PDB file of C-alpha atoms and ligand atoms in Angstrom:
ATOM      1  CA  MET J  16      90.344  92.719  92.172  1.00 77.00           C
ATOM      2  CA  SER J  17      88.743  90.700  89.024  1.00 79.00           C
ATOM      3  CA  THR J  18      85.327  89.743  89.581  1.00 80.00           C
ATOM      4  CA  TRP J  19      82.804  87.586  87.459  1.00 83.00           C
ATOM      5  CA  ASN J  20      81.803  88.704  84.314  1.00 83.00           C
ATOM      6  CA  MET J  21      84.337  91.308  84.318  1.00 86.00           C
ATOM      7  CA  ILE J  22      85.208  92.832  80.986  1.00 86.00           C
ATOM      8  CA  THR J  23      87.101  95.930  81.588  1.00 87.00           C
ATOM      9  CA  PHE J  24      90.310  97.001  83.771  1.00 89.00           C
ATOM     10  CA  GLN J  25      90.520  96.792  87.501  1.00 90.00           C
ATOM     11  CA  ASP J  26      89.664  99.966  89.260  1.00 90.00           C
ATOM     12  CA  SER J  27      92.865 102.262  88.708  1.00 91.00           C
ATOM     13  CA  ASN J  28      94.518 102.464  92.020  1.00 91.00           C
ATOM     14  CA  SER J  29      97.845 104.353  90.636  1.00 91.00           C
ATOM     15  CA  LEU J  30      99.281 106.729  87.423  1.00 90.00           C
ATOM     16  CA  TYR J  31     100.354 104.280  86.018  1.00 92.00           C
ATOM     17  CA  SER J  32      97.308 102.180  85.928  1.00 93.00           C
ATOM     18  CA  ASP J  33      95.453 105.796  84.757  1.00 92.00           C
ATOM     19  CA  ASN J  34      97.682 106.271  82.004  1.00 93.00           C
ATOM     20  CA  LEU J  35      97.897 102.617  80.512  1.00 93.00           C
ATOM     21  CA  ILE J  36      94.081 102.652  80.860  1.00 93.00           C
ATOM     22  CA  SER J  37      93.456 106.020  78.367  1.00 93.00           C
ATOM     23  CA  PHE J  38      96.572 104.516  76.542  1.00 94.00           C
ATOM     24  CA  HIS J  39      93.995 101.737  75.833  1.00 94.00           C
ATOM     25  CA  ASP J  40      90.957 103.386  74.909  1.00 94.00           C
ATOM     26  CA  PHE J  41      93.117 105.672  72.895  1.00 94.00           C
ATOM     27  CA  ILE J  42      94.208 102.385  70.426  1.00 95.00           C
ATOM     28  CA  MET J  43      90.947 101.220  70.548  1.00 95.00           C
ATOM     29  CA  LEU J  44      89.489 104.353  69.089  1.00 94.00           C
ATOM     30  CA  PHE J  45      92.046 103.352  66.278  1.00 94.00           C
ATOM     31  CA  ILE J  46      91.038  99.658  65.936  1.00 95.00           C
ATOM     32  CA  ILE J  47      87.390 100.131  65.998  1.00 96.00           C
ATOM     33  CA  MET J  48      87.499 102.873  62.990  1.00 94.00           C
ATOM     34  CA  ILE J  49      89.934 100.353  60.705  1.00 95.00           C
ATOM     35  CA  ILE J  50      87.718  97.492  61.671  1.00 97.00           C
ATOM     36  CA  SER J  51      84.072  99.315  60.836  1.00 97.00           C
ATOM     37  CA  LEU J  52      86.230 100.849  57.685  1.00 94.00           C
ATOM     38  CA  THR J  53      87.445  97.541  56.444  1.00 95.00           C
ATOM     39  CA  LEU J  54      83.918  96.031  56.965  1.00 97.00           C
ATOM     40  CA  PHE J  55      82.066  98.746  55.530  1.00 96.00           C
ATOM     41  CA  PHE J  56      84.529  98.410  52.433  1.00 93.00           C
ATOM     42  CA  ILE J  57      84.333  94.179  52.159  1.00 95.00           C
ATOM     43  CA  VAL J  58      80.206  94.169  52.429  1.00 96.00           C
ATOM     44  CA  ASP J  59      80.217  97.189  49.998  1.00 94.00           C
ATOM     45  CA  LEU J  60      82.313  95.199  47.496  1.00 90.00           C
ATOM     46  CA  MET J  61      80.713  92.205  47.350  1.00 92.00           C
ATOM     47  CA  LEU J  62      76.961  93.494  47.359  1.00 93.00           C
ATOM     48  CA  ASN J  63      77.736  96.155  43.771  1.00 90.00           C
ATOM     49  CA  LYS J  64      78.316  95.016  40.899  1.00 88.00           C
ATOM     50  CA  PHE J  65      80.453  97.780  39.299  1.00 85.00           C
ATOM     51  CA  MET J  66      83.728  96.470  37.504  1.00 81.00           C
ATOM     52  CA  ASN J  67      86.913  98.335  36.838  1.00 81.00           C
ATOM     53  CA  LEU J  68      88.303  96.600  33.750  1.00 83.00           C
ATOM     54  CA  LEU J  69      91.322  98.354  33.182  1.00 85.00           C
ATOM     55  CA  LEU J  70      92.790  98.816  36.840  1.00 84.00           C
ATOM     56  CA  LEU J  71      96.227  97.769  36.333  1.00 88.00           C
ATOM     57  CA  LYS J  72      98.067 100.139  38.650  1.00 89.00           C
ATOM     58  CA  ASN J  73      97.184 103.436  41.009  1.00 90.00           C
ATOM     59  CA  HIS J  74      99.552 105.037  42.667  1.00 93.00           C
ATOM     60  CA  MET J  75      98.094 107.632  44.301  1.00 93.00           C
ATOM     61  CA  ILE J  76      96.064 105.244  46.406  1.00 91.00           C
ATOM     62  CA  GLU J  77      98.812 102.896  46.643  1.00 93.00           C
ATOM     63  CA  ILE J  78     100.727 106.206  48.669  1.00 96.00           C
ATOM     64  CA  ILE J  79      97.671 106.784  50.860  1.00 95.00           C
ATOM     65  CA  TRP J  80      97.126 103.736  52.269  1.00 92.00           C
ATOM     66  CA  THR J  81     100.684 103.704  52.979  1.00 95.00           C
ATOM     67  CA  LEU J  82     100.944 107.003  54.406  1.00 96.00           C
ATOM     68  CA  ILE J  83      98.063 106.783  56.559  1.00 94.00           C
ATOM     69  CA  PRO J  84      98.933 103.775  58.924  1.00 94.00           C
ATOM     70  CA  MET J  85     102.286 105.364  58.672  1.00 96.00           C
ATOM     71  CA  PHE J  86     100.941 108.445  60.375  1.00 95.00           C
ATOM     72  CA  ILE J  87      98.577 106.111  62.741  1.00 94.00           C
ATOM     73  CA  LEU J  88     101.417 103.902  64.334  1.00 95.00           C
ATOM     74  CA  MET J  89     103.196 107.057  64.727  1.00 95.00           C
ATOM     75  CA  MET J  90     100.244 108.526  66.623  1.00 94.00           C
ATOM     76  CA  ILE J  91     100.399 105.257  68.458  1.00 94.00           C
ATOM     77  CA  CYS J  92     103.595 105.041  69.240  1.00 95.00           C
ATOM     78  CA  TYR J  93     104.004 107.943  70.867  1.00 94.00           C
ATOM     79  CA  PRO J  94     101.861 107.630  74.234  1.00 93.00           C
ATOM     80  CA  SER J  95     102.979 104.143  74.096  1.00 94.00           C
ATOM     81  CA  LEU J  96     106.887 104.801  74.688  1.00 95.00           C
ATOM     82  CA  LYS J  97     106.249 107.905  77.121  1.00 93.00           C
ATOM     83  CA  ILE J  98     104.271 105.956  79.594  1.00 93.00           C
ATOM     84  CA  LEU J  99     106.755 103.078  79.070  1.00 92.00           C
ATOM     85  CA  TYR J 100     109.722 105.399  80.202  1.00 91.00           C
ATOM     86  CA  PHE J 101     107.633 107.096  82.866  1.00 90.00           C
ATOM     87  CA  ILE J 102     106.919 103.839  84.631  1.00 90.00           C
ATOM     88  CA  ASP J 103     110.700 102.694  84.872  1.00 88.00           C
ATOM     89  CA  GLU J 104     110.856 106.249  86.338  1.00 86.00           C
ATOM     90  CA  MET J 105     111.639 106.824  89.937  1.00 85.00           C
ATOM     91  CA  PHE J 106     110.124 109.047  92.013  1.00 81.00           C
ATOM     92  CA  ASN J 107     112.169 109.975  95.457  1.00 83.00           C
ATOM     93  CA  PRO J 108     111.190 106.732  97.176  1.00 87.00           C
ATOM     94  CA  TYR J 109     110.622 107.111 100.823  1.00 88.00           C
ATOM     95  CA  PHE J 110     111.335 103.422 101.743  1.00 88.00           C
ATOM     96  CA  SER J 111     112.659 100.253 100.145  1.00 92.00           C
ATOM     97  CA  ILE J 112     111.121  97.084 100.151  1.00 94.00           C
ATOM     98  CA  LYS J 113     112.310  94.154  98.596  1.00 94.00           C
ATOM     99  CA  ALA J 114     109.683  91.066  97.217  1.00 94.00           C
ATOM    100  CA  ILE J 115     112.001  87.605  96.796  1.00 94.00           C
ATOM    101  CA  GLY J 116     109.979  85.088  94.853  1.00 94.00           C
ATOM    102  CA  HIS J 117     109.967  81.399  95.686  1.00 93.00           C
ATOM    103  CA  GLN J 118     108.840  78.378  94.956  1.00 90.00           C
ATOM    104  CA  TRP J 119     106.079  78.506  95.877  1.00 90.00           C
ATOM    105  CA  TYR J 120     105.309  81.636  97.871  1.00 93.00           C
ATOM    106  CA  TRP J 121     106.279  85.550  97.900  1.00 94.00           C
ATOM    107  CA  SER J 122     108.713  87.119 100.360  1.00 94.00           C
ATOM    108  CA  TYR J 123     109.055  90.578 101.287  1.00 94.00           C
ATOM    109  CA  GLU J 124     112.064  92.699 103.383  1.00 93.00           C
ATOM    110  CA  TYR J 125     111.541  95.869 104.767  1.00 92.00           C
ATOM    111  CA  PRO J 126     115.383  97.047 104.847  1.00 90.00           C
ATOM    112  CA  GLU J 127     114.832 100.262 106.660  1.00 87.00           C
ATOM    113  CA  PHE J 128     112.577  98.296 109.675  1.00 87.00           C
ATOM    114  CA  ASN J 129     115.693  96.249 111.152  1.00 86.00           C
ATOM    115  CA  ASN J 130     115.012  93.677 108.173  1.00 88.00           C
ATOM    116  CA  TYR J 131     112.075  92.936 108.716  1.00 89.00           C
ATOM    117  CA  GLU J 132     110.615  89.627 106.665  1.00 91.00           C
ATOM    118  CA  ILE J 133     107.831  88.255 106.213  1.00 92.00           C
ATOM    119  CA  ASN J 134     106.455  85.098 104.190  1.00 92.00           C
ATOM    120  CA  CYS J 135     103.469  84.853 102.745  1.00 92.00           C
ATOM    121  CA  TYR J 136     101.857  81.627 101.415  1.00 92.00           C
ATOM    122  CA  MET J 137      98.540  80.939 100.145  1.00 90.00           C
ATOM    123  CA  ASN J 138      95.253  80.218 102.688  1.00 86.00           C
ATOM    124  CA  ASN J 139      93.372  77.668 101.501  1.00 83.00           C
ATOM    125  CA  TYR J 140      89.774  77.543 101.415  1.00 76.00           C
ATOM    126  CA  MET J 141      88.814  76.494 104.718  1.00 74.00           C
ATOM    127  CA  ASN J 142      86.676  79.564 105.512  1.00 70.00           C
ATOM    128  CA  LYS J 143      84.041  80.587 102.641  1.00 72.00           C
ATOM    129  CA  ASN J 144      84.109  83.988 103.186  1.00 79.00           C
ATOM    130  CA  GLN J 145      87.338  84.587 101.733  1.00 82.00           C
ATOM    131  CA  PHE J 146      88.652  84.782  98.298  1.00 85.00           C
ATOM    132  CA  ARG J 147      89.765  81.634  96.887  1.00 85.00           C
ATOM    133  CA  LEU J 148      93.431  81.214  95.577  1.00 87.00           C
ATOM    134  CA  LEU J 149      94.167  84.857  96.197  1.00 89.00           C
ATOM    135  CA  GLU J 150      94.497  85.553 100.146  1.00 89.00           C
ATOM    136  CA  THR J 151      97.669  85.370 101.726  1.00 90.00           C
ATOM    137  CA  ASP J 152      98.232  84.250 105.308  1.00 89.00           C
ATOM    138  CA  ASN J 153     100.339  87.909 105.698  1.00 90.00           C
ATOM    139  CA  ARG J 154      99.977  90.799 103.363  1.00 91.00           C
ATOM    140  CA  LEU J 155     102.219  92.670 102.555  1.00 93.00           C
ATOM    141  CA  ILE J 156     101.540  96.385 103.546  1.00 93.00           C
ATOM    142  CA  ILE J 157     102.364  99.288 102.519  1.00 93.00           C
ATOM    143  CA  PRO J 158     101.267 103.340 103.399  1.00 91.00           C
ATOM    144  CA  PHE J 159      99.746 105.100 100.458  1.00 88.00           C
ATOM    145  CA  LYS J 160     100.237 108.574  98.601  1.00 87.00           C
ATOM    146  CA  ILE J 161     104.009 107.825  99.841  1.00 88.00           C
ATOM    147  CA  SER J 162     106.267 106.957  97.173  1.00 89.00           C
ATOM    148  CA  LEU J 163     108.120 103.330  97.557  1.00 91.00           C
ATOM    149  CA  ARG J 164     111.090 101.293  95.894  1.00 92.00           C
ATOM    150  CA  LEU J 165     110.273  97.677  95.141  1.00 94.00           C
ATOM    151  CA  LEU J 166     112.678  95.711  93.945  1.00 94.00           C
ATOM    152  CA  VAL J 167     111.988  92.317  92.891  1.00 95.00           C
ATOM    153  CA  SER J 168     114.429  89.337  92.506  1.00 95.00           C
ATOM    154  CA  SER J 169     114.056  85.620  93.279  1.00 94.00           C
ATOM    155  CA  VAL J 170     116.097  82.801  94.669  1.00 93.00           C
ATOM    156  CA  ASP J 171     115.005  79.553  92.353  1.00 91.00           C
ATOM    157  CA  VAL J 172     113.157  80.270  89.242  1.00 93.00           C
ATOM    158  CA  ILE J 173     111.801  83.330  87.148  1.00 95.00           C
ATOM    159  CA  HIS J 174     108.472  84.368  88.897  1.00 95.00           C
ATOM    160  CA  SER J 175     106.662  87.680  88.024  1.00 95.00           C
ATOM    161  CA  TRP J 176     104.881  90.289  90.396  1.00 95.00           C
ATOM    162  CA  THR J 177     101.971  91.916  89.539  1.00 94.00           C
ATOM    163  CA  ILE J 178      99.671  93.742  90.529  1.00 93.00           C
ATOM    164  CA  GLN J 179      96.773  95.179  88.311  1.00 91.00           C
ATOM    165  CA  SER J 180      94.792  97.746  89.963  1.00 92.00           C
ATOM    166  CA  LEU J 181      98.443  99.327  90.173  1.00 92.00           C
ATOM    167  CA  GLY J 182      99.444  98.771  86.788  1.00 91.00           C
ATOM    168  CA  ILE J 183     102.544  97.516  87.393  1.00 92.00           C
ATOM    169  CA  LYS J 184     104.481  93.897  86.756  1.00 93.00           C
ATOM    170  CA  VAL J 185     108.228  92.829  86.849  1.00 94.00           C
ATOM    171  CA  ASP J 186     109.935  89.422  86.436  1.00 94.00           C
ATOM    172  CA  ALA J 187     111.766  88.423  89.367  1.00 94.00           C
ATOM    173  CA  VAL J 188     114.781  87.016  88.056  1.00 94.00           C
ATOM    174  CA  PRO J 189     117.401  84.688  90.143  1.00 94.00           C
ATOM    175  CA  GLY J 190     120.503  86.495  90.070  1.00 93.00           C
ATOM    176  CA  ARG J 191     119.052  89.993  88.760  1.00 94.00           C
ATOM    177  CA  ILE J 192     117.214  92.590  91.046  1.00 94.00           C
ATOM    178  CA  ASN J 193     114.659  94.925  89.351  1.00 94.00           C
ATOM    179  CA  GLN J 194     113.345  98.122  90.438  1.00 93.00           C
ATOM    180  CA  LEU J 195     109.773  99.470  90.253  1.00 91.00           C
ATOM    181  CA  ASN J 196     108.353 102.653  91.838  1.00 91.00           C
ATOM    182  CA  LEU J 197     105.472 101.527  93.586  1.00 91.00           C
ATOM    183  CA  PHE J 198     102.732 104.151  94.607  1.00 91.00           C
ATOM    184  CA  SER J 199      99.197 103.753  95.492  1.00 92.00           C
ATOM    185  CA  ILE J 200      96.538 106.858  95.727  1.00 90.00           C
ATOM    186  CA  ARG J 201      94.152 104.772  97.678  1.00 89.00           C
ATOM    187  CA  PRO J 202      93.656 102.706 100.523  1.00 91.00           C
ATOM    188  CA  GLY J 203      92.310  99.292 100.318  1.00 91.00           C
ATOM    189  CA  LEU J 204      92.851  95.546  99.509  1.00 92.00           C
ATOM    190  CA  PHE J 205      94.924  94.675  96.204  1.00 93.00           C
ATOM    191  CA  PHE J 206      95.299  91.406  94.627  1.00 93.00           C
ATOM    192  CA  GLY J 207      97.598  89.926  92.185  1.00 92.00           C
ATOM    193  CA  GLN J 208      99.005  86.426  90.797  1.00 93.00           C
ATOM    194  CA  CYS J 209     102.847  85.134  90.081  1.00 93.00           C
ATOM    195  CA  SER J 210     102.712  86.253  86.265  1.00 93.00           C
ATOM    196  CA  GLU J 211     105.427  83.595  84.984  1.00 92.00           C
ATOM    197  CA  ILE J 212     105.327  79.895  84.972  1.00 93.00           C
ATOM    198  CA  CYS J 213     107.201  78.977  87.880  1.00 92.00           C
ATOM    199  CA  GLY J 214     106.499  75.244  88.205  1.00 90.00           C
ATOM    200  CA  ILE J 215     103.618  73.167  89.921  1.00 93.00           C
ATOM    201  CA  ASN J 216     102.035  75.583  92.531  1.00 91.00           C
ATOM    202  CA  HIS J 217     102.491  78.570  90.030  1.00 93.00           C
ATOM    203  CA  SER J 218      99.006  79.403  90.596  1.00 92.00           C
ATOM    204  CA  PHE J 219      98.719  78.978  94.165  1.00 92.00           C
ATOM    205  CA  MET J 220     101.318  82.257  94.745  1.00 92.00           C
ATOM    206  CA  PRO J 221      98.999  85.159  94.828  1.00 93.00           C
ATOM    207  CA  ILE J 222     100.007  88.561  96.055  1.00 94.00           C
ATOM    208  CA  MET J 223      97.659  90.367  98.296  1.00 93.00           C
ATOM    209  CA  LEU J 224      98.982  94.020  98.986  1.00 94.00           C
ATOM    210  CA  GLU J 225      97.526  95.947 101.575  1.00 93.00           C
ATOM    211  CA  SER J 226      97.635  99.977 101.439  1.00 93.00           C
ATOM    212  CA  THR J 227      96.753 101.937 105.090  1.00 91.00           C
ATOM    213  CA  SER J 228      97.641 105.168 106.414  1.00 88.00           C
ATOM    214  CA  TYR J 229     101.286 105.985 107.040  1.00 87.00           C
ATOM    215  CA  PHE J 230     100.069 106.177 110.754  1.00 85.00           C
ATOM    216  CA  ASN J 231      98.378 102.599 111.099  1.00 87.00           C
ATOM    217  CA  PHE J 232     101.710 101.378 108.832  1.00 88.00           C
ATOM    218  CA  ILE J 233     104.060 102.706 111.325  1.00 86.00           C
ATOM    219  CA  ASN J 234     101.763 101.113 114.015  1.00 86.00           C
ATOM    220  CA  TRP J 235     101.947  97.388 112.462  1.00 88.00           C
ATOM    221  CA  MET J 236     105.798  98.190 112.259  1.00 87.00           C
ATOM    222  CA  ASN J 237     106.565  98.789 115.536  1.00 85.00           C
ATOM    223  CA  ASN J 238     104.288  95.760 116.877  1.00 85.00           C
ATOM    224  CA  ASN J 239     106.436  93.551 114.700  1.00 82.00           C
ATOM    225  CA  ASN J 240     109.408  95.063 115.741  1.00 75.00           C
ATOM    226  CA  ASN J 241     108.864  94.920 119.442  1.00 70.00           C
TER     227      ASN J 241
ATOM    228  CA  MET U   1      93.837 113.006  89.622  1.00 47.00           C
ATOM    229  CA  VAL U   2      96.735 113.255  90.956  1.00 52.00           C
ATOM    230  CA  LYS U   3      99.099 115.293  88.465  1.00 61.00           C
ATOM    231  CA  TYR U   4     102.149 113.064  87.567  1.00 59.00           C
ATOM    232  CA  THR U   5     104.204 115.666  87.059  1.00 63.00           C
ATOM    233  CA  GLN U   6     104.010 116.667  90.661  1.00 63.00           C
ATOM    234  CA  LEU U   7     105.240 113.433  91.934  1.00 59.00           C
ATOM    235  CA  GLY U   8     107.978 113.936  94.319  1.00 57.00           C
ATOM    236  CA  ASN U   9     107.097 117.357  95.041  1.00 58.00           C
ATOM    237  CA  ALA U  10     106.051 119.332  98.709  1.00 56.00           C
ATOM    238  CA  THR U  11     103.023 117.319  99.440  1.00 52.00           C
ATOM    239  CA  THR U  12      99.945 119.010 100.872  1.00 53.00           C
ATOM    240  CA  LEU U  13      99.283 116.408 103.007  1.00 52.00           C
ATOM    241  CA  GLU U  14     100.435 116.672 106.764  1.00 54.00           C
ATOM    242  CA  THR U  15     103.099 114.222 107.222  1.00 55.00           C
ATOM    243  CA  PRO U  16     104.669 113.117 110.198  1.00 59.00           C
ATOM    244  CA  ALA U  17     107.289 113.989 111.190  1.00 58.00           C
ATOM    245  CA  ASP U  18     109.100 110.887 111.005  1.00 63.00           C
ATOM    246  CA  LEU U  19     108.781 110.463 107.385  1.00 68.00           C
ATOM    247  CA  LYS U  20     111.963 111.356 105.982  1.00 69.00           C
ATOM    248  CA  PRO U  21     113.545 109.295 102.783  1.00 70.00           C
ATOM    249  CA  LYS U  22     115.529 107.217 104.173  1.00 80.00           C
ATOM    250  CA  THR U  23     116.427 104.640 101.513  1.00 85.00           C
ATOM    251  CA  ALA U  24     119.139 104.382  98.962  1.00 87.00           C
ATOM    252  CA  PRO U  25     118.479 107.423  97.074  1.00 87.00           C
ATOM    253  CA  TYR U  26     118.166 107.872  93.023  1.00 87.00           C
ATOM    254  CA  ASP U  27     121.683 106.934  91.751  1.00 86.00           C
ATOM    255  CA  PRO U  28     122.783 108.364  88.274  1.00 88.00           C
ATOM    256  CA  ARG U  29     125.545 105.200  87.472  1.00 91.00           C
ATOM    257  CA  PHE U  30     122.054 103.112  87.452  1.00 90.00           C
ATOM    258  CA  PRO U  31     119.336 104.482  85.759  1.00 89.00           C
ATOM    259  CA  ASN U  32     117.896 101.164  84.813  1.00 89.00           C
ATOM    260  CA  GLN U  33     115.295  99.011  85.824  1.00 91.00           C
ATOM    261  CA  ASN U  34     118.129  96.540  86.726  1.00 92.00           C
ATOM    262  CA  GLN U  35     119.517  97.858  90.002  1.00 92.00           C
ATOM    263  CA  THR U  36     121.903  94.614  90.416  1.00 93.00           C
ATOM    264  CA  ARG U  37     125.292  96.543  90.106  1.00 93.00           C
ATOM    265  CA  TYR U  38     124.309  99.678  92.389  1.00 93.00           C
ATOM    266  CA  CYS U  39     123.671  96.485  95.004  1.00 93.00           C
ATOM    267  CA  TYR U  40     126.764  94.823  94.273  1.00 93.00           C
ATOM    268  CA  THR U  41     128.788  98.089  94.114  1.00 93.00           C
ATOM    269  CA  SER U  42     127.845  99.863  97.200  1.00 92.00           C
ATOM    270  CA  TYR U  43     128.560  96.502  99.281  1.00 93.00           C
ATOM    271  CA  LEU U  44     132.030  96.255  97.597  1.00 93.00           C
ATOM    272  CA  ASP U  45     132.517  99.995  98.205  1.00 92.00           C
ATOM    273  CA  PHE U  46     131.174  99.236 102.214  1.00 92.00           C
ATOM    274  CA  HIS U  47     134.217  96.645 102.586  1.00 93.00           C
ATOM    275  CA  ARG U  48     136.486  98.500 100.840  1.00 92.00           C
ATOM    276  CA  CYS U  49     135.458 101.742 102.893  1.00 91.00           C
ATOM    277  CA  LYS U  50     135.872  99.046 105.903  1.00 90.00           C
ATOM    278  CA  LYS U  51     139.369  98.060 104.929  1.00 89.00           C
ATOM    279  CA  ARG U  52     140.657 101.737 104.768  1.00 89.00           C
ATOM    280  CA  HIS U  53     138.733 103.409 107.377  1.00 88.00           C
ATOM    281  CA  SER U  54     136.399 101.813 110.204  1.00 84.00           C
ATOM    282  CA  GLU U  55     132.965 100.430 109.924  1.00 84.00           C
ATOM    283  CA  GLU U  56     132.096 103.157 112.038  1.00 85.00           C
ATOM    284  CA  TYR U  57     133.216 105.516 109.575  1.00 87.00           C
ATOM    285  CA  GLU U  58     130.413 108.147 108.160  1.00 86.00           C
ATOM    286  CA  ALA U  59     131.106 107.496 103.884  1.00 86.00           C
ATOM    287  CA  CYS U  60     131.097 103.625 105.227  1.00 89.00           C
ATOM    288  CA  LYS U  61     127.831 103.689 107.212  1.00 88.00           C
ATOM    289  CA  TYR U  62     126.367 105.255 103.777  1.00 90.00           C
ATOM    290  CA  PHE U  63     127.177 102.465 101.772  1.00 91.00           C
ATOM    291  CA  LYS U  64     125.924 100.008 104.069  1.00 90.00           C
ATOM    292  CA  LYS U  65     122.800 102.014 104.216  1.00 90.00           C
ATOM    293  CA  VAL U  66     122.710 101.624 100.339  1.00 91.00           C
ATOM    294  CA  TYR U  67     123.830  97.892  99.862  1.00 91.00           C
ATOM    295  CA  THR U  68     121.270  96.854 103.113  1.00 91.00           C
ATOM    296  CA  ALA U  69     118.126  98.554 100.786  1.00 91.00           C
ATOM    297  CA  MET U  70     119.402  97.008  97.999  1.00 92.00           C
ATOM    298  CA  CYS U  71     120.272  93.717  98.340  1.00 93.00           C
ATOM    299  CA  PRO U  72     118.304  90.655  99.219  1.00 93.00           C
ATOM    300  CA  LEU U  73     119.496  89.465 102.620  1.00 92.00           C
ATOM    301  CA  ALA U  74     120.212  85.967 101.565  1.00 92.00           C
ATOM    302  CA  TRP U  75     122.861  87.775  99.006  1.00 93.00           C
ATOM    303  CA  THR U  76     124.350  89.655 102.043  1.00 93.00           C
ATOM    304  CA  THR U  77     124.383  86.715 104.730  1.00 93.00           C
ATOM    305  CA  ASN U  78     126.539  84.636 101.438  1.00 93.00           C
ATOM    306  CA  TRP U  79     129.137  86.936 100.731  1.00 94.00           C
ATOM    307  CA  ASP U  80     129.445  88.117 104.437  1.00 93.00           C
ATOM    308  CA  GLU U  81     130.191  83.962 104.660  1.00 94.00           C
ATOM    309  CA  GLN U  82     132.157  84.177 101.869  1.00 94.00           C
ATOM    310  CA  ILE U  83     134.540  87.154 102.942  1.00 92.00           C
ATOM    311  CA  GLU U  84     135.003  85.311 106.275  1.00 92.00           C
ATOM    312  CA  ASN U  85     136.032  82.027 104.510  1.00 93.00           C
ATOM    313  CA  GLY U  86     138.429  83.998 102.739  1.00 90.00           C
ATOM    314  CA  ASN U  87     137.009  82.954  99.082  1.00 91.00           C
ATOM    315  CA  PHE U  88     135.210  86.132  98.255  1.00 90.00           C
ATOM    316  CA  PRO U  89     135.222  86.937  94.460  1.00 89.00           C
ATOM    317  CA  GLY U  90     135.380  90.482  94.546  1.00 85.00           C
ATOM    318  CA  ASP U  91     138.186  92.812  94.869  1.00 85.00           C
ATOM    319  CA  ILE U  92     137.993  94.345  98.219  1.00 81.00           C
TER     320      ILE U  92
HETATM  321 CU1  LIG Z   9     105.842  81.886  90.653  1.00 56.16          CU
END
């Protein structure tokens, strides 16, 4: 989760997140190179006294500064598209979970477990030993290292379901079902918030995901269904 | 780090015996992120199959499994109601 004074990404908990973080670092490489080169040129031009009176055109330099950015953009675009299509892919899901956005809470359905349904409202901040605006009364519980299908939809306005450390975010559009692969590589608690302005309580519909072992998950599910 | 190219291969972890894929499989008719048609088509398929055979017929059970996995509960209860009242817009 995010903490105070945090400037980097949240700790990665999925392959998507790993890919996105290394892609971010890769782009930063180019940005820093371009910025420092440009700054160097600006400072150098302002401080020296050279002048080229007869400079009207220079085709060679025009070609160079058109081609180099082109290759840089191509190098950025290839991994970007690759990650985009990788996140789109479904990897043999074991079961499906439906996340439905409401004004203003999330509800989840487990169709393969007797259509088990939970509503997740935000906890009020009565207990000081909890994360304010992030904890919900019920959690979305999933087993880790098992590929799941997440179907996101809404019943009223557009919401957006996201877990940062899993590197996934998808809009919940009424009348439409969006699919994502939900895969967590370690157990823990992960947080997200609705990411599409959806009304007055938009800030108060957090997403709390508990990733646990398959054994614990089944025990929890059996207790629910009894 | 887990290699993503190995995702979907047999795992080396000890998995419980009852852990099998039991949801709607990937359908090449719906390769996109938008799965709305997958839900609606299998709902129609189930009711056409039910009309032709019966609810206990093996193929119909498969369609039922798919649409319960893909459709939000609110949608299917709504459609069931419409079928009961005879004002369901789909061609069954
Ligand atoms: Cu919302």
